[in-house]
Backbone as numpy.savetxt, mean C-alpha at the origin, in Angstrom:
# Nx Ny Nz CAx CAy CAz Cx Cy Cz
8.91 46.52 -14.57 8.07 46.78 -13.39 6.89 45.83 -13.34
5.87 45.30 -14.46 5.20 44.73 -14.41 5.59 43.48 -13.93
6.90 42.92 -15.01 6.99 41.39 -14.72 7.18 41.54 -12.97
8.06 42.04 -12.23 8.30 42.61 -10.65 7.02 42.19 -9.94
5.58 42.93 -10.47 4.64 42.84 -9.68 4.05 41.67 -9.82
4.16 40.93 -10.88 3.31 39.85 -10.84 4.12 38.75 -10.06
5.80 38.64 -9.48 6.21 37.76 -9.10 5.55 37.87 -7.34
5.48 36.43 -7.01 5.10 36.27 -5.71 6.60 36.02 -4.67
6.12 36.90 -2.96 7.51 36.51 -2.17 7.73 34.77 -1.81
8.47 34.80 -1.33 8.72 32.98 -1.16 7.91 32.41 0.38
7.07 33.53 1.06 6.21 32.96 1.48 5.28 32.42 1.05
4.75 33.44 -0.12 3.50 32.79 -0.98 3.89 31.48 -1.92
5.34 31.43 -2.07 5.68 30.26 -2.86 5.27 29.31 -2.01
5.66 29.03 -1.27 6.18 28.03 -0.15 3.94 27.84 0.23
3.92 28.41 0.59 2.14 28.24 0.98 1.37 27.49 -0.37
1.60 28.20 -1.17 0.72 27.86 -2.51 1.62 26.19 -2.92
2.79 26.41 -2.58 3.44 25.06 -2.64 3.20 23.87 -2.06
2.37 23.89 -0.48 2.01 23.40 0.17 0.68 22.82 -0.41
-0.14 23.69 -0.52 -1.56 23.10 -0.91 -1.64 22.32 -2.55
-0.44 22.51 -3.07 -0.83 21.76 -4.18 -0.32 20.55 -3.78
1.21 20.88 -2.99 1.19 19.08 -2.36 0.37 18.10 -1.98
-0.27 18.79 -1.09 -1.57 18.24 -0.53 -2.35 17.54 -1.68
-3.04 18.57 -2.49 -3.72 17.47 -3.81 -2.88 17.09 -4.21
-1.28 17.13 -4.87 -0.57 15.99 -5.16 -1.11 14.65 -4.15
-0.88 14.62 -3.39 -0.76 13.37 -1.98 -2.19 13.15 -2.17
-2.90 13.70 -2.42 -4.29 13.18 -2.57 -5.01 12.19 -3.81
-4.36 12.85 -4.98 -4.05 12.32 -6.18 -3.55 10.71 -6.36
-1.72 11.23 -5.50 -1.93 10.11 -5.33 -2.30 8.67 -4.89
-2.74 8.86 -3.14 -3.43 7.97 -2.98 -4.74 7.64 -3.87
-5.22 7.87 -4.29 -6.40 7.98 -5.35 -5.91 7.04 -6.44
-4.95 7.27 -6.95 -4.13 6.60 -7.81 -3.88 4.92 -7.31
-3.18 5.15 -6.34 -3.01 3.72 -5.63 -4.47 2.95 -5.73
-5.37 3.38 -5.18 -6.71 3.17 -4.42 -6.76 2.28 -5.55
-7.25 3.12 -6.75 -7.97 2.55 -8.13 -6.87 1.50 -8.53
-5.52 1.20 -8.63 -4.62 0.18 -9.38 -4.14 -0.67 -8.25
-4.60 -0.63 -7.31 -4.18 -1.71 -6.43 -5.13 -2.31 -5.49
-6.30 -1.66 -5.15 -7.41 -2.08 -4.06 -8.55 -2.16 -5.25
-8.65 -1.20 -5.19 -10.54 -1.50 -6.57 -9.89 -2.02 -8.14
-9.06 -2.75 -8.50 -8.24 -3.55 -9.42 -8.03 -4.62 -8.78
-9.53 -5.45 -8.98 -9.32 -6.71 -8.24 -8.37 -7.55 -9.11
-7.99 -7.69 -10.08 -6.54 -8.76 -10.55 -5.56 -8.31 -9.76
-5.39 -7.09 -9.54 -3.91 -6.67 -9.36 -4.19 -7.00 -7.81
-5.27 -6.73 -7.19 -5.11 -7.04 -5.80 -5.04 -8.51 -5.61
-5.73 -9.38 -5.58 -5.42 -10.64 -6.16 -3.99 -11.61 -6.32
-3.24 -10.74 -7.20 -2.28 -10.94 -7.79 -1.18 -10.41 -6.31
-1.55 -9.55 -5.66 -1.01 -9.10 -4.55 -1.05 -9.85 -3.59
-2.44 -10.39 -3.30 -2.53 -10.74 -2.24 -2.17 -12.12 -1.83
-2.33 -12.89 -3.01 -1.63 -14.19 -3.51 -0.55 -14.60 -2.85
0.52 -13.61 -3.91 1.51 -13.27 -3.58 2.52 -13.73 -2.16
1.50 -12.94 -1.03 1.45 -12.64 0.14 1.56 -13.88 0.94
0.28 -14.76 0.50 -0.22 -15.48 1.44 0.65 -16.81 0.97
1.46 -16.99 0.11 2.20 -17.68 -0.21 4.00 -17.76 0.54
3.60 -16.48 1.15 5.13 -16.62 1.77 5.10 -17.78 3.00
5.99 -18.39 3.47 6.39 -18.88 4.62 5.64 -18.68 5.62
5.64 -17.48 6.32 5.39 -16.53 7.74 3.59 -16.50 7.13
3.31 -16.06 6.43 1.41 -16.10 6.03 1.11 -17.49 6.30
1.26 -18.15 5.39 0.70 -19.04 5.20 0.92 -20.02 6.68
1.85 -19.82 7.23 2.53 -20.71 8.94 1.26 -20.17 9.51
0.87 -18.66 9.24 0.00 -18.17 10.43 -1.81 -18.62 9.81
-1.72 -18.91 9.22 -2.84 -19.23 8.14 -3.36 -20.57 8.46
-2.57 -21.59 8.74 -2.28 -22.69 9.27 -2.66 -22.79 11.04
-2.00 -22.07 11.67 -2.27 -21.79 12.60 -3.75 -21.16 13.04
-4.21 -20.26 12.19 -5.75 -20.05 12.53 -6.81 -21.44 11.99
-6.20 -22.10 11.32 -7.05 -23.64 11.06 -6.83 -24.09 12.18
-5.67 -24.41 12.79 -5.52 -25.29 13.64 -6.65 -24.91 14.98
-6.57 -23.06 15.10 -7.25 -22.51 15.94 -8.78 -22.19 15.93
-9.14 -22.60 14.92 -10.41 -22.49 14.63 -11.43 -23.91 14.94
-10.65 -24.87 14.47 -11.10 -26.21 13.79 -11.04 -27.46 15.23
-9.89 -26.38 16.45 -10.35 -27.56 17.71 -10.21 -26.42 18.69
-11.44 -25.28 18.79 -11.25 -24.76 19.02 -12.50 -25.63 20.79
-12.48 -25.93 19.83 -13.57 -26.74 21.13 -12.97 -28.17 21.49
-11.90 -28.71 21.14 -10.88 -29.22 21.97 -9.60 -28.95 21.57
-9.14 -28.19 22.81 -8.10 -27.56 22.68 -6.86 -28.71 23.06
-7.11 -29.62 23.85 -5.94 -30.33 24.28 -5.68 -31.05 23.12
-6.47 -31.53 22.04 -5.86 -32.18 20.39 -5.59 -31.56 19.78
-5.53 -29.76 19.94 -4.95 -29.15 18.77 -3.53 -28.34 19.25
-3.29 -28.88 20.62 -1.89 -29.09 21.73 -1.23 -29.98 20.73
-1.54 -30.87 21.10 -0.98 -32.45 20.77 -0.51 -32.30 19.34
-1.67 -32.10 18.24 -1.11 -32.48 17.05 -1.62 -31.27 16.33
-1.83 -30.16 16.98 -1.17 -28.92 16.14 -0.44 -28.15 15.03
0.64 -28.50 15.81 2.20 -28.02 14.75 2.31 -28.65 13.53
2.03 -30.18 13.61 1.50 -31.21 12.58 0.87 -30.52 11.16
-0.33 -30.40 12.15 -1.17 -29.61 11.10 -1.23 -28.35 10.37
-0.26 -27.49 11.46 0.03 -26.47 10.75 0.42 -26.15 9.87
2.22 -27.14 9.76 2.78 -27.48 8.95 2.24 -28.20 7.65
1.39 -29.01 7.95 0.60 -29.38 6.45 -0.41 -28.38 5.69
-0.78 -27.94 6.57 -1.52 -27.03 5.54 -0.36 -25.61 5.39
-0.07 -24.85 5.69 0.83 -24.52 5.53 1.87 -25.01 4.14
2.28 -26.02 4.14 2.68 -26.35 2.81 2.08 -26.75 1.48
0.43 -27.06 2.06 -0.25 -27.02 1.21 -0.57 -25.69 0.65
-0.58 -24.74 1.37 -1.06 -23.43 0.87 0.31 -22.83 0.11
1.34 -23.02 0.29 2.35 -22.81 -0.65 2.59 -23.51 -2.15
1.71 -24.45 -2.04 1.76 -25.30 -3.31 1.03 -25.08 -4.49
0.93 -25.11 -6.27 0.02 -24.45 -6.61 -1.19 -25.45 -6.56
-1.37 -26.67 -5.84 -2.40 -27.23 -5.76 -3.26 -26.10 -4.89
-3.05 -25.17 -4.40 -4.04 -24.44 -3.24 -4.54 -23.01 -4.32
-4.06 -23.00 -5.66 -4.07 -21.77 -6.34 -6.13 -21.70 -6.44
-6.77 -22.32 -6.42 -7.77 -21.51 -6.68 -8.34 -20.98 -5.23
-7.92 -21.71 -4.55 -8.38 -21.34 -3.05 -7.66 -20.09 -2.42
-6.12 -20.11 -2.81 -5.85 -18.60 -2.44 -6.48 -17.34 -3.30
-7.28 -17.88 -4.52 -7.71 -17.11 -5.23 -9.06 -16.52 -4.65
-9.85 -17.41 -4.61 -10.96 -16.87 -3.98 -10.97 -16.45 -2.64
-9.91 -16.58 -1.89 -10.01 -15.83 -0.28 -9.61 -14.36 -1.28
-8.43 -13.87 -1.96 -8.09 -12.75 -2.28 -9.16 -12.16 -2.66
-10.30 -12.55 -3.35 -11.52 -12.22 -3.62 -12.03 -11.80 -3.00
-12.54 -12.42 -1.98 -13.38 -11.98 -0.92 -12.54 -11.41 0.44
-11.18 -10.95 0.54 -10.57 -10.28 1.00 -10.67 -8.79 0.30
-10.84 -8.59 -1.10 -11.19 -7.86 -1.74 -12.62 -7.05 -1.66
-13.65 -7.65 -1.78 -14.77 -7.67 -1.59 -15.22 -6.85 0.11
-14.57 -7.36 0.78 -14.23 -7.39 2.27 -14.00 -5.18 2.28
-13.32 -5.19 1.37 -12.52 -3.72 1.35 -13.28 -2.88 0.71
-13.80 -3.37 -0.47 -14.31 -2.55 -1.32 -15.89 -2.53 -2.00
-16.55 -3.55 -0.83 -18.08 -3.71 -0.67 -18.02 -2.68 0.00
-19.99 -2.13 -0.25 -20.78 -1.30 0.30 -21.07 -1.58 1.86
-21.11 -3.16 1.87 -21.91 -3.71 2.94 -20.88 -5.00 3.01
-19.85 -4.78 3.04 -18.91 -6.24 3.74 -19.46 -7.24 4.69
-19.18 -8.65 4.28 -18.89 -9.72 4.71 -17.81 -10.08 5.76
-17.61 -11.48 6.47 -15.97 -11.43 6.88 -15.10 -12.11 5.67
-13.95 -12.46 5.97 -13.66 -13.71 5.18 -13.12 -15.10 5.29
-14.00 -16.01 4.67 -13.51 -17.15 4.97 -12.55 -17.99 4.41
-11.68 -19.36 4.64 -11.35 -19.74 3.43 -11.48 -21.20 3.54
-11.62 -21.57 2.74 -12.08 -22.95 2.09 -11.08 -23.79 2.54
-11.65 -24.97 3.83 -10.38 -26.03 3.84 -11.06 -27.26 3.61
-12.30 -27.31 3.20 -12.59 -28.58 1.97 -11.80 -29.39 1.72
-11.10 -28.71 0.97 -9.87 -29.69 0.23 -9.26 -30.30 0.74
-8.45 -29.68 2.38 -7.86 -30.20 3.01 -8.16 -31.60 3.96
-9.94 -31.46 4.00 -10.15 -32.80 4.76 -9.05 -34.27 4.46
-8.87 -34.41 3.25 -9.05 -35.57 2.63 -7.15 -35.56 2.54
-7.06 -34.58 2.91 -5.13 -34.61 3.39 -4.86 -35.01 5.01
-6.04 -34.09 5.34 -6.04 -34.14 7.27 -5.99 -35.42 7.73
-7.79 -36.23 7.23 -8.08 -37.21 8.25 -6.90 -38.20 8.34
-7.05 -38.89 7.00 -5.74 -39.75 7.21 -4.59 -39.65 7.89
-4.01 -38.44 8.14 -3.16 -37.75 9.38 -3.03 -37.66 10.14
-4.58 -37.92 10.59 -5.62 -37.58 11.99 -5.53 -39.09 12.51
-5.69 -39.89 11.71 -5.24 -41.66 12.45 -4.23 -41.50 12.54
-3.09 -41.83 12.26 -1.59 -41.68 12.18 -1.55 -41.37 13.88
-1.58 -39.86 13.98 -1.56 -39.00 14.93 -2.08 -39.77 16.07
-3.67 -40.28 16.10 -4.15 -40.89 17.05 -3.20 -41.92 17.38
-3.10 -42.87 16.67 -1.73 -44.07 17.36 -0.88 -43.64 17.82
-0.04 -42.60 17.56 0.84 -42.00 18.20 0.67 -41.57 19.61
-0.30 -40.18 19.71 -0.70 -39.74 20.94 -1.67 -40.27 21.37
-2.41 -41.36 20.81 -3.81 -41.57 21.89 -4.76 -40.55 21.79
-4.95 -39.43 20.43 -5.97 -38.73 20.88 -7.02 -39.65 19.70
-8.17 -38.77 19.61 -9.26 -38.65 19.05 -9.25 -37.76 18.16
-8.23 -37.65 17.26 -8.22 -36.53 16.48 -8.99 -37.03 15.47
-9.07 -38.10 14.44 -9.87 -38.13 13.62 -11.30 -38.67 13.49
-11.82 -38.63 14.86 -13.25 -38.52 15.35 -13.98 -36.63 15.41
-13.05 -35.80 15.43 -13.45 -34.06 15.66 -13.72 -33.75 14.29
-14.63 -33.30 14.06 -15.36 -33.18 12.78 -14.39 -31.58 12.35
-14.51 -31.48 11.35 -13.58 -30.37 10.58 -14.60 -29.58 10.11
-14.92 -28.04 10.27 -15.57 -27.30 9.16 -14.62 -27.47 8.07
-15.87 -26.83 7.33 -15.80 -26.69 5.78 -14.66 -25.43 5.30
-15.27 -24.33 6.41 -14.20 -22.87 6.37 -13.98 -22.17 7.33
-12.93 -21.69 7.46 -12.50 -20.80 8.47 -12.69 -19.38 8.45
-13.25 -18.89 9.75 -13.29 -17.60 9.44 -11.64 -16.73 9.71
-11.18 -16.21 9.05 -9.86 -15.41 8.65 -9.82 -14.17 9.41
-10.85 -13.52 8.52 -11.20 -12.09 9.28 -12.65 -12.16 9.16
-13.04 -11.40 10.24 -14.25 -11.86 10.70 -15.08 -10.23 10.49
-16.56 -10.32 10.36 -16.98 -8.68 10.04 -17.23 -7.64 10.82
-16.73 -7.13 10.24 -16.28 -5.30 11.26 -14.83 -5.49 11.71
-13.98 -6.21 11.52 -12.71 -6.34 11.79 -11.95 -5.28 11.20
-12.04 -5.23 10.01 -11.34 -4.14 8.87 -12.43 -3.74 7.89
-12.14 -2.30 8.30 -13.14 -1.04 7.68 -13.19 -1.12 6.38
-14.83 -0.89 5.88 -14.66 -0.90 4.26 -14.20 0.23 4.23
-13.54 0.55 2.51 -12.99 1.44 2.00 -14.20 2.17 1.01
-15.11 1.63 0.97 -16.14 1.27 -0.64 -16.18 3.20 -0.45
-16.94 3.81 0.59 -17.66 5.08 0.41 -16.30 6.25 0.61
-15.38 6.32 1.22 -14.30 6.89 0.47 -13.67 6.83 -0.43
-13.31 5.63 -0.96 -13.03 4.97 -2.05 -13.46 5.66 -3.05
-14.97 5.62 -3.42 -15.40 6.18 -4.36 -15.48 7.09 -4.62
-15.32 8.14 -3.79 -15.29 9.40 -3.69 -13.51 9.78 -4.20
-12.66 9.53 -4.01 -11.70 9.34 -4.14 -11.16 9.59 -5.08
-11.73 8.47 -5.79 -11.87 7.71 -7.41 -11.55 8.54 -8.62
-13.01 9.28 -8.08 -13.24 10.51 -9.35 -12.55 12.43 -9.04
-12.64 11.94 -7.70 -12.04 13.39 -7.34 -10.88 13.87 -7.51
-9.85 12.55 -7.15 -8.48 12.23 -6.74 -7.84 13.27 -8.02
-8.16 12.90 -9.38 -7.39 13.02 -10.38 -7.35 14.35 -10.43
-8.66 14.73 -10.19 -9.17 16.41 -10.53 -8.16 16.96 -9.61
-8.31 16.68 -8.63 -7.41 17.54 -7.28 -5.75 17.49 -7.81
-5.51 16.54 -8.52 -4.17 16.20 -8.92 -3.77 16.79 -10.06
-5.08 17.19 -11.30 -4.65 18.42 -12.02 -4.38 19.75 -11.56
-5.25 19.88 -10.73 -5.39 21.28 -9.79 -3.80 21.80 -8.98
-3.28 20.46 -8.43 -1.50 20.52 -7.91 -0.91 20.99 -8.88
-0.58 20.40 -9.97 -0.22 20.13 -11.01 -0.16 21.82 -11.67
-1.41 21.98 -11.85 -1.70 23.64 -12.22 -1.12 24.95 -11.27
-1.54 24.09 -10.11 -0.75 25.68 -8.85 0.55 25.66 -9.05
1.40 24.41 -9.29 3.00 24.48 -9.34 3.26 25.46 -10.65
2.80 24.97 -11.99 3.19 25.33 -13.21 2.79 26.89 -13.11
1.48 27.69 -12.54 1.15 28.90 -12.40 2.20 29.69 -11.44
2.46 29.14 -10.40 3.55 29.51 -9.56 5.17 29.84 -10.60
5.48 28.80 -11.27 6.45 28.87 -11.92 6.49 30.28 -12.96
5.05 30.14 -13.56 4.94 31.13 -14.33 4.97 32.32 -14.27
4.22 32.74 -12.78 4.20 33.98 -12.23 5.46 34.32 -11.88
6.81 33.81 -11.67 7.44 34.11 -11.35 8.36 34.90 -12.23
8.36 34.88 -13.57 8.80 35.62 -14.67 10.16 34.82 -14.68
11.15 35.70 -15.25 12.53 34.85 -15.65 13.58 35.07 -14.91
13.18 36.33 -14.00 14.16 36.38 -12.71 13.91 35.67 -10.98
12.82 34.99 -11.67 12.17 34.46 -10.09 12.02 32.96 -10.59
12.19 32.69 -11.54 11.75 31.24 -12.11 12.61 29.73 -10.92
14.27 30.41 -11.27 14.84 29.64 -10.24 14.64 29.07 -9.18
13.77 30.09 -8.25 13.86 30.58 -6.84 12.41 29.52 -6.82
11.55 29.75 -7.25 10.47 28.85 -7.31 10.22 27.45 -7.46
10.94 27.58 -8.53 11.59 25.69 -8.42 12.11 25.17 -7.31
13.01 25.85 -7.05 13.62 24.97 -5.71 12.82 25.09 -4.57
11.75 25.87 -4.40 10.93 26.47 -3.45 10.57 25.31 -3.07
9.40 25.31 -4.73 8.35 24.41 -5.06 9.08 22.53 -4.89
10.00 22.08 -5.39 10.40 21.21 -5.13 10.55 20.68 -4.08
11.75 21.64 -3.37 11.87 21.48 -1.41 10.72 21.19 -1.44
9.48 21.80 -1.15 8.23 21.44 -0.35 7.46 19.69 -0.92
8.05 19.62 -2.02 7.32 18.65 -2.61 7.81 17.53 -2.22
9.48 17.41 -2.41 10.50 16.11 -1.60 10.30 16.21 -0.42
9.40 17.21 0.69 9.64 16.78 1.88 7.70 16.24 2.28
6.80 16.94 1.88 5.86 16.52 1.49 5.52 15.02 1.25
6.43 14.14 0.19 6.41 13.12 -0.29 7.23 11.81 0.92
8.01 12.57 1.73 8.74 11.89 2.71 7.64 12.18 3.85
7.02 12.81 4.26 6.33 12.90 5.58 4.75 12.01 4.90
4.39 12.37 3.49 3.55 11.07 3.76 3.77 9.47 3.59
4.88 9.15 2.96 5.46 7.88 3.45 5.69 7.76 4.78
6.09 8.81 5.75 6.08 8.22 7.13 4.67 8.27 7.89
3.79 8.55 7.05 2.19 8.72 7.78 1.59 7.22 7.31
1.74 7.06 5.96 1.31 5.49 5.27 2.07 4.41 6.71
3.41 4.47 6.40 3.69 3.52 7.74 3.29 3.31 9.10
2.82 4.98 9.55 2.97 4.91 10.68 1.36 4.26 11.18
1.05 4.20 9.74 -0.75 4.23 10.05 -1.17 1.94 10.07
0.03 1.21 10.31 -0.20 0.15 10.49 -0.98 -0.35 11.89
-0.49 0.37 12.95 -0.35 0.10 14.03 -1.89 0.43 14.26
-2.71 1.67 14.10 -4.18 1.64 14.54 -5.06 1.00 13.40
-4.40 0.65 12.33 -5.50 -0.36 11.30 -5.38 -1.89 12.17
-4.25 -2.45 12.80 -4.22 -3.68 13.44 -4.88 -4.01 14.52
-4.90 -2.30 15.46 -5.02 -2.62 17.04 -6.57 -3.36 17.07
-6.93 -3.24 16.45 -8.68 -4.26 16.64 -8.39 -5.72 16.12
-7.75 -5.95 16.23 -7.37 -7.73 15.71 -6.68 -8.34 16.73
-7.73 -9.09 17.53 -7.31 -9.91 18.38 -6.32 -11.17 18.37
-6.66 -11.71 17.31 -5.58 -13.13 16.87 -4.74 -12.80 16.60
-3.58 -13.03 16.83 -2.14 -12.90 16.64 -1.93 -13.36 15.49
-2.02 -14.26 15.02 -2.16 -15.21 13.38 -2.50 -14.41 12.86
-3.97 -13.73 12.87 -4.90 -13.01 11.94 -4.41 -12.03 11.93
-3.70 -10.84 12.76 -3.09 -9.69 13.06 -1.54 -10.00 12.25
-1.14 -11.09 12.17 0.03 -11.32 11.11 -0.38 -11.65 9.80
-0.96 -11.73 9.59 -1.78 -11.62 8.01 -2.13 -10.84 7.66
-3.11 -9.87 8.16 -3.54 -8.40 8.16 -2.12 -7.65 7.97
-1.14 -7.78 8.81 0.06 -6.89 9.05 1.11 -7.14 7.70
1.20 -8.60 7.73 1.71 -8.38 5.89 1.01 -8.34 4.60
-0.22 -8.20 5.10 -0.83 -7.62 3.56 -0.76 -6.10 3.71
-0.91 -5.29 5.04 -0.68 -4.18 4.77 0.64 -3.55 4.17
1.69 -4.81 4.46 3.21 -4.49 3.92 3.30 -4.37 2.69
2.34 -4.86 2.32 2.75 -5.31 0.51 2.14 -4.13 -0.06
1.37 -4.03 0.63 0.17 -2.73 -0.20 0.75 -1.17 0.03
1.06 -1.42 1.42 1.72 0.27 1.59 3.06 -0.01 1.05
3.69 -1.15 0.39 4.62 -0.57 -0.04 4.86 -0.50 -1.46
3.44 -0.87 -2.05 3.33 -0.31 -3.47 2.82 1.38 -3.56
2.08 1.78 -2.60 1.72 3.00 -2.44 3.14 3.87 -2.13
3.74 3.50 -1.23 5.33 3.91 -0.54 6.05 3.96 -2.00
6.41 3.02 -2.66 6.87 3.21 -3.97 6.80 4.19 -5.47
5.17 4.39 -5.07 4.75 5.22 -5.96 5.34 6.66 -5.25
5.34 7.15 -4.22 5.11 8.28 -3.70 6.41 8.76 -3.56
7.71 7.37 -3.89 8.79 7.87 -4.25 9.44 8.75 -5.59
8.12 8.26 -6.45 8.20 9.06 -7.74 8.35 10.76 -7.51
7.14 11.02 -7.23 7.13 12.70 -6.48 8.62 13.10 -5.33
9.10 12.43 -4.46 9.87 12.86 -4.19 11.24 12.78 -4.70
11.70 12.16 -5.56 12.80 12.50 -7.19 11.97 13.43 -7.92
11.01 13.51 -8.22 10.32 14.64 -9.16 10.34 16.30 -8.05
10.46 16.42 -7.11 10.94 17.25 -6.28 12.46 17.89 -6.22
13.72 16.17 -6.28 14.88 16.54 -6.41 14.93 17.35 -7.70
14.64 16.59 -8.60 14.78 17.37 -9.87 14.72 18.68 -10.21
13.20 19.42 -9.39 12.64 20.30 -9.71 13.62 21.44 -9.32
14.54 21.15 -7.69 14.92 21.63 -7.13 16.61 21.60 -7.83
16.85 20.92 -8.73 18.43 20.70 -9.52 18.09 21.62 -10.27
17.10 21.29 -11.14 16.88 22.54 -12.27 16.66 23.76 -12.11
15.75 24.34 -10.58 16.45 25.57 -9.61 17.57 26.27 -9.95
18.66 25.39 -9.52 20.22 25.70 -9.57 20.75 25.73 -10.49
20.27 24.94 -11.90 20.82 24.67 -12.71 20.78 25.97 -14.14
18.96 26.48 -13.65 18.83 26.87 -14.35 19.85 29.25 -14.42
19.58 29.32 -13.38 20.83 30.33 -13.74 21.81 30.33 -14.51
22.53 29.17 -14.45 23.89 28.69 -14.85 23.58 28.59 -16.25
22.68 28.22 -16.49 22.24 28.34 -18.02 22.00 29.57 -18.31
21.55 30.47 -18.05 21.08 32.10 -18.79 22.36 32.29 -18.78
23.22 32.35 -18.12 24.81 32.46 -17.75 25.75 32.51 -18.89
25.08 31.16 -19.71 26.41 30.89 -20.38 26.49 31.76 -21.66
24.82 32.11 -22.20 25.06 32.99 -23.45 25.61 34.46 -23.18
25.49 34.81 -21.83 25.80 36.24 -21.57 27.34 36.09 -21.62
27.85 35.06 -21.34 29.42 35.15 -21.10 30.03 34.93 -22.24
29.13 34.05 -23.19 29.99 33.80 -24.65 30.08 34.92 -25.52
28.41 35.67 -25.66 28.96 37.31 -25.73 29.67 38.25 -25.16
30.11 38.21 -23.98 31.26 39.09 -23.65 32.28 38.23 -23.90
32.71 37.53 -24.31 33.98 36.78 -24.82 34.26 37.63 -26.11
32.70 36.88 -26.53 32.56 37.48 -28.61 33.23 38.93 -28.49
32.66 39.78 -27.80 32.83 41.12 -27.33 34.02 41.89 -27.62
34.81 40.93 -26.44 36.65 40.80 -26.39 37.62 40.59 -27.32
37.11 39.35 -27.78 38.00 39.27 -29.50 37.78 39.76 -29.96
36.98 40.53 -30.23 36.56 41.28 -31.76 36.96 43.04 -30.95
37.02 43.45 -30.07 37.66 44.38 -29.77 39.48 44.54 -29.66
């Protein structure tokens, strides 16, 4: 009778199941936060990554080109694509490695400052690839391209473009984990309360809610590209922004696949586990039989 009263109905499973999801999902973004955004190597190492593909770095190229004649537009018509293409392959090369390093930096910085900056990146280097290019070009088309003076840097993303993270972030940080023992604790108390005739029933409860939990916030991480972009006017810059968010939500997306197999599971061992109390009761009524 006691064990009876202390088990909960599968509404209360299912509710109490819910809110620990929740700090699960909280946990783990928290988790992400700290090993992939405030872990400046690993972001870095991410963002690198990124800006090294083909499609980045083309559009990367393209905001030089758009920046740098932006005040004559009919030479960056003309010999444009040119340039795109060169820097562009320069930025794929590891001659560009400290320079993609320090934009990741201050793309970093950008996220996880108090008081953000925009970000720029360094095409210094590139003068001394350009100008000579820039004559070439002129004989060809007749422009004046290597009379247009070149900044030093481009602005990328520019400030107030993309929201710091710094004051949620931190909050996050330290809370995240706590809230994630706290999940952690409502499942295992749930389990417990349920005694040895309800144990099953809870697992699979508790699981279901957790595999579907873990699938509806992977479709919230994705779905959440579209209003982090809509303030980015440049199409270039809005394709840079858009695959760094790829890379990042889909290390977060990855992680959050963990919990939803840790759900299947929970919910196998559900089923599984009857079948187990099962088998000693039946080998004694076997024992039973022969020996009668």
């Amino acid at each position: 009778m006691e064990t009876e009263n202390r088990r909960l109905s599968s509404t209360a499973v299912i509710v109490w199941s819910i809110v620990a999801v929740l700090l699960l999902m909280i946990a783990n973004f928290s988790l992400w936060l700290n090993g992939s955004l405030f872990n400046r190597d690993a972001f870095v190492a991410t963002t690198v990554g990124v800006i090294q593909t083909k499609e980045v770095s083309d559009a990367i190229g393209g905001v030089v080109v758009d920046q740098a004649f932006k005040n004559n537009p009919i030479v960056g018509q003309i010999a444009g694509d040119t340039i795109k293409s060169a820097v562009s392959g320069l930025l794929g090369s590891q001659t560009a490695a400290p320079l993609l390093k320090n934009f990741a930096e201050e793309a970093n910085v950008l996220l996880t400052a108090p008081k953000p900056q925009g970000v720029k990146i360094d095409i210094s280097g590139f003068k001394a690839f350009i100008q000579p290019m820039a004559g070439v070009l002129d004989k060809q088309f007749g422009t004046h391209l290597s009379a247009t003076p070149l900044p030093n840097s481009i602005d990328v993303i520019k400030k107030g473009d993309v929201p710091s993270l710094y004051r949620p972030g931190t909050v996050l940080l330290w809370l995240g984990p706590i809230l994630g023992l706290i999940g952690l604790a409502t499942i295992v108390t749930l389990v417990w309360r349920a005694g040895v005739a309800g144990r099953a029933s809870v697992l699979r409860l508790s699981g279901s809610v957790l595999s579907i939990g873990s699938l509806v916030f992977i479709i919230l991480v994705r779905s959440a590209k579209a209003p982090v972009l809509a303030a980015i006017v440049s199409s270039n810059v809005r394709l840079i922004a858009g695959s760094l968010f790829d890379a990042f939500a889909g290390l977060l997306t990855n992680q959050t696949w963990g919990f939803f197999f840790l759900g299947l599971l929970m919910v196998g061992a559900g089923y599984l586990l009857p079948r187990a109390r099962q088998l000693p009761v039946a080998q004694k009524i076997r024992d039973l039989k022969i020996a009668s």
